[in-house]
PDB file of C-alpha atoms in Angstrom:
ATOM      1  CA  UNK S  13     -39.880 -16.567 -37.790  1.00 52.00           C
ATOM      2  CA  UNK S  14     -41.919 -18.806 -35.125  1.00 57.00           C
ATOM      3  CA  UNK S  15     -40.426 -21.754 -33.902  1.00 55.00           C
ATOM      4  CA  UNK S  16     -42.932 -24.937 -33.176  1.00 60.00           C
ATOM      5  CA  UNK S  17     -42.219 -26.665 -29.898  1.00 56.00           C
ATOM      6  CA  UNK S  18     -44.103 -30.118 -29.805  1.00 61.00           C
ATOM      7  CA  UNK S  19     -46.686 -30.276 -27.090  1.00 59.00           C
ATOM      8  CA  UNK S  20     -45.615 -32.888 -24.549  1.00 55.00           C
ATOM      9  CA  UNK S  21     -48.396 -34.410 -22.788  1.00 60.00           C
ATOM     10  CA  UNK S  22     -48.385 -34.787 -18.953  1.00 57.00           C
ATOM     11  CA  UNK S  23     -48.298 -38.850 -18.985  1.00 62.00           C
ATOM     12  CA  UNK S  24     -45.241 -38.916 -21.408  1.00 65.00           C
ATOM     13  CA  UNK S  25     -42.961 -37.076 -19.508  1.00 70.00           C
ATOM     14  CA  UNK S  26     -41.689 -38.157 -15.459  1.00 80.00           C
ATOM     15  CA  UNK S  27     -38.869 -36.771 -13.650  1.00 87.00           C
ATOM     16  CA  UNK S  28     -38.482 -38.334 -10.510  1.00 92.00           C
ATOM     17  CA  UNK S  29     -35.928 -37.881  -7.600  1.00 95.00           C
ATOM     18  CA  UNK S  30     -33.638 -40.925  -7.215  1.00 96.00           C
ATOM     19  CA  UNK S  31     -34.548 -42.695  -3.400  1.00 97.00           C
ATOM     20  CA  UNK S  32     -31.553 -42.452  -0.872  1.00 98.00           C
ATOM     21  CA  UNK S  33     -29.262 -45.623  -1.017  1.00 98.00           C
ATOM     22  CA  UNK S  34     -29.404 -44.806  -4.996  1.00 98.00           C
ATOM     23  CA  UNK S  35     -28.027 -42.315  -7.379  1.00 98.00           C
ATOM     24  CA  UNK S  36     -27.835 -40.828 -10.912  1.00 96.00           C
ATOM     25  CA  UNK S  37     -25.252 -38.870 -12.319  1.00 92.00           C
ATOM     26  CA  UNK S  38     -27.551 -37.122 -14.924  1.00 86.00           C
ATOM     27  CA  UNK S  39     -28.601 -38.232 -18.458  1.00 88.00           C
ATOM     28  CA  UNK S  40     -30.199 -41.380 -16.959  1.00 89.00           C
ATOM     29  CA  UNK S  41     -33.473 -42.877 -17.327  1.00 90.00           C
ATOM     30  CA  UNK S  42     -33.132 -45.259 -14.225  1.00 94.00           C
ATOM     31  CA  UNK S  43     -31.831 -44.554 -10.600  1.00 96.00           C
ATOM     32  CA  UNK S  44     -28.842 -47.193  -9.853  1.00 97.00           C
ATOM     33  CA  UNK S  45     -28.268 -48.712  -6.195  1.00 98.00           C
ATOM     34  CA  UNK S  46     -25.323 -48.059  -4.441  1.00 98.00           C
ATOM     35  CA  UNK S  47     -22.487 -50.616  -3.733  1.00 98.00           C
ATOM     36  CA  UNK S  48     -22.022 -52.533  -0.605  1.00 96.00           C
ATOM     37  CA  UNK S  49     -19.650 -50.412   1.287  1.00 97.00           C
ATOM     38  CA  UNK S  50     -20.972 -46.936  -0.271  1.00 98.00           C
ATOM     39  CA  UNK S  51     -24.022 -44.706   0.610  1.00 98.00           C
ATOM     40  CA  UNK S  52     -26.284 -41.739  -0.850  1.00 98.00           C
ATOM     41  CA  UNK S  53     -27.880 -40.879   2.595  1.00 98.00           C
ATOM     42  CA  UNK S  54     -30.062 -38.176   0.956  1.00 97.00           C
ATOM     43  CA  UNK S  55     -32.553 -38.420  -2.343  1.00 97.00           C
ATOM     44  CA  UNK S  56     -31.260 -37.270  -5.304  1.00 96.00           C
ATOM     45  CA  UNK S  57     -27.463 -38.211  -5.127  1.00 97.00           C
ATOM     46  CA  UNK S  58     -25.329 -37.819  -8.270  1.00 97.00           C
ATOM     47  CA  UNK S  59     -23.040 -40.597  -6.920  1.00 98.00           C
ATOM     48  CA  UNK S  60     -22.626 -42.942  -4.127  1.00 98.00           C
ATOM     49  CA  UNK S  61     -19.698 -41.903  -1.593  1.00 98.00           C
ATOM     50  CA  UNK S  62     -17.383 -44.429  -0.046  1.00 98.00           C
ATOM     51  CA  UNK S  63     -17.890 -45.440   3.566  1.00 98.00           C
ATOM     52  CA  UNK S  64     -14.849 -43.472   5.398  1.00 98.00           C
ATOM     53  CA  UNK S  65     -12.195 -45.632   7.895  1.00 98.00           C
ATOM     54  CA  UNK S  66     -13.395 -45.578  11.056  1.00 97.00           C
ATOM     55  CA  UNK S  67     -16.852 -45.925  10.041  1.00 98.00           C
ATOM     56  CA  UNK S  68     -19.023 -48.837   8.744  1.00 96.00           C
ATOM     57  CA  UNK S  69     -21.886 -48.466   5.901  1.00 97.00           C
ATOM     58  CA  UNK S  70     -24.201 -51.400   6.622  1.00 95.00           C
ATOM     59  CA  UNK S  71     -26.781 -49.921   4.977  1.00 96.00           C
ATOM     60  CA  UNK S  72     -26.760 -47.780   1.595  1.00 98.00           C
ATOM     61  CA  UNK S  73     -29.310 -45.421   2.467  1.00 98.00           C
ATOM     62  CA  UNK S  74     -27.898 -43.849   5.584  1.00 98.00           C
ATOM     63  CA  UNK S  75     -24.918 -42.072   7.161  1.00 98.00           C
ATOM     64  CA  UNK S  76     -21.530 -43.754   7.598  1.00 98.00           C
ATOM     65  CA  UNK S  77     -21.731 -45.303  11.556  1.00 97.00           C
ATOM     66  CA  UNK S  78     -18.620 -44.366  13.585  1.00 97.00           C
ATOM     67  CA  UNK S  79     -17.069 -47.909  15.009  1.00 95.00           C
ATOM     68  CA  UNK S  80     -18.156 -48.726  18.081  1.00 92.00           C
ATOM     69  CA  UNK S  81     -15.636 -48.745  21.800  1.00 90.00           C
ATOM     70  CA  UNK S  82     -13.276 -51.815  21.204  1.00 90.00           C
ATOM     71  CA  UNK S  83     -13.910 -51.826  17.668  1.00 93.00           C
ATOM     72  CA  UNK S  84     -11.956 -50.242  14.128  1.00 95.00           C
ATOM     73  CA  UNK S  85     -11.915 -50.317  10.495  1.00 95.00           C
ATOM     74  CA  UNK S  86      -8.864 -49.179   8.804  1.00 96.00           C
ATOM     75  CA  UNK S  87     -10.164 -49.267   5.132  1.00 95.00           C
ATOM     76  CA  UNK S  88     -12.816 -47.746   3.122  1.00 96.00           C
ATOM     77  CA  UNK S  89     -15.727 -49.005   2.025  1.00 97.00           C
ATOM     78  CA  UNK S  90     -17.095 -51.745   4.658  1.00 95.00           C
ATOM     79  CA  UNK S  91     -20.117 -52.475   5.720  1.00 95.00           C
ATOM     80  CA  UNK S  92     -18.542 -53.926   9.400  1.00 94.00           C
ATOM     81  CA  UNK S  93     -15.974 -52.839  12.182  1.00 94.00           C
ATOM     82  CA  UNK S  94     -13.445 -55.262  13.113  1.00 93.00           C
ATOM     83  CA  UNK S  95     -12.794 -56.249  16.863  1.00 91.00           C
ATOM     84  CA  UNK S  96      -9.454 -55.183  18.187  1.00 91.00           C
ATOM     85  CA  UNK S  97      -7.076 -58.134  18.786  1.00 89.00           C
ATOM     86  CA  UNK S  98      -6.266 -59.152  22.362  1.00 89.00           C
ATOM     87  CA  UNK S  99      -3.426 -56.657  23.626  1.00 90.00           C
ATOM     88  CA  UNK S 100      -5.074 -53.747  21.592  1.00 91.00           C
ATOM     89  CA  UNK S 101      -7.864 -51.320  22.365  1.00 90.00           C
ATOM     90  CA  UNK S 102      -9.842 -48.665  20.763  1.00 91.00           C
ATOM     91  CA  UNK S 103     -10.654 -46.136  23.418  1.00 90.00           C
ATOM     92  CA  UNK S 104     -13.016 -43.689  21.410  1.00 94.00           C
ATOM     93  CA  UNK S 105     -15.548 -44.480  18.734  1.00 96.00           C
ATOM     94  CA  UNK S 106     -14.881 -44.193  14.744  1.00 96.00           C
ATOM     95  CA  UNK S 107     -10.736 -45.715  15.122  1.00 96.00           C
ATOM     96  CA  UNK S 108      -9.038 -46.662  12.046  1.00 94.00           C
ATOM     97  CA  UNK S 109      -6.657 -48.805  14.568  1.00 96.00           C
ATOM     98  CA  UNK S 110      -6.202 -50.079  17.737  1.00 94.00           C
ATOM     99  CA  UNK S 111      -3.673 -48.904  20.133  1.00 94.00           C
ATOM    100  CA  UNK S 112      -1.133 -51.563  22.150  1.00 94.00           C
ATOM    101  CA  UNK S 113      -2.355 -51.857  25.513  1.00 91.00           C
ATOM    102  CA  UNK S 114      -0.207 -49.490  27.918  1.00 91.00           C
ATOM    103  CA  UNK S 115       2.249 -51.251  30.392  1.00 92.00           C
ATOM    104  CA  UNK S 116       1.115 -52.241  33.526  1.00 92.00           C
ATOM    105  CA  UNK S 117      -2.334 -52.996  31.763  1.00 89.00           C
ATOM    106  CA  UNK S 118      -3.980 -55.629  30.132  1.00 87.00           C
ATOM    107  CA  UNK S 119      -6.364 -55.520  27.290  1.00 85.00           C
ATOM    108  CA  UNK S 120      -8.980 -58.261  26.499  1.00 79.00           C
ATOM    109  CA  UNK S 121     -10.897 -58.271  23.423  1.00 70.00           C
ATOM    110  CA  UNK S 122     -14.496 -57.926  25.002  1.00 68.00           C
ATOM    111  CA  UNK S 123     -16.057 -55.687  22.145  1.00 64.00           C
ATOM    112  CA  UNK S 124     -18.838 -57.830  20.005  1.00 65.00           C
ATOM    113  CA  UNK S 125     -19.177 -57.023  16.376  1.00 65.00           C
ATOM    114  CA  UNK S 126     -21.886 -54.743  15.656  1.00 61.00           C
ATOM    115  CA  UNK S 127     -23.134 -56.397  12.460  1.00 68.00           C
ATOM    116  CA  UNK S 128     -21.834 -59.451  10.404  1.00 54.00           C
ATOM    117  CA  UNK S 129     -19.837 -58.992   6.902  1.00 46.00           C
ATOM    118  CA  UNK S 130     -21.233 -60.708   4.449  1.00 44.00           C
TER     119      UNK S 130
END
């Protein structure tokens, strides 16, 4: 018995990879943009990933950026890091909390916001 498979013309079928910043879980005819605070850094993502603590994701099509010195981020899915309060400091990049200024020192908030949260 011979099976009959319909011939598909090239113009009738399009398979395109989703661009960075978008995703498709499969079975979809469109790519879905990532939400704020998530990212898909490479084309062809099956999902958007949460921006981790200690990082910021100002763009949905790029890898998360570590929070700069003097800033922190204690929750995921953020587009911007927060400046440490006076009396606290973040000595390393990628901090998810600020430490208390040690005895015998003063810690002033001098860091500038690396981005503006909308």
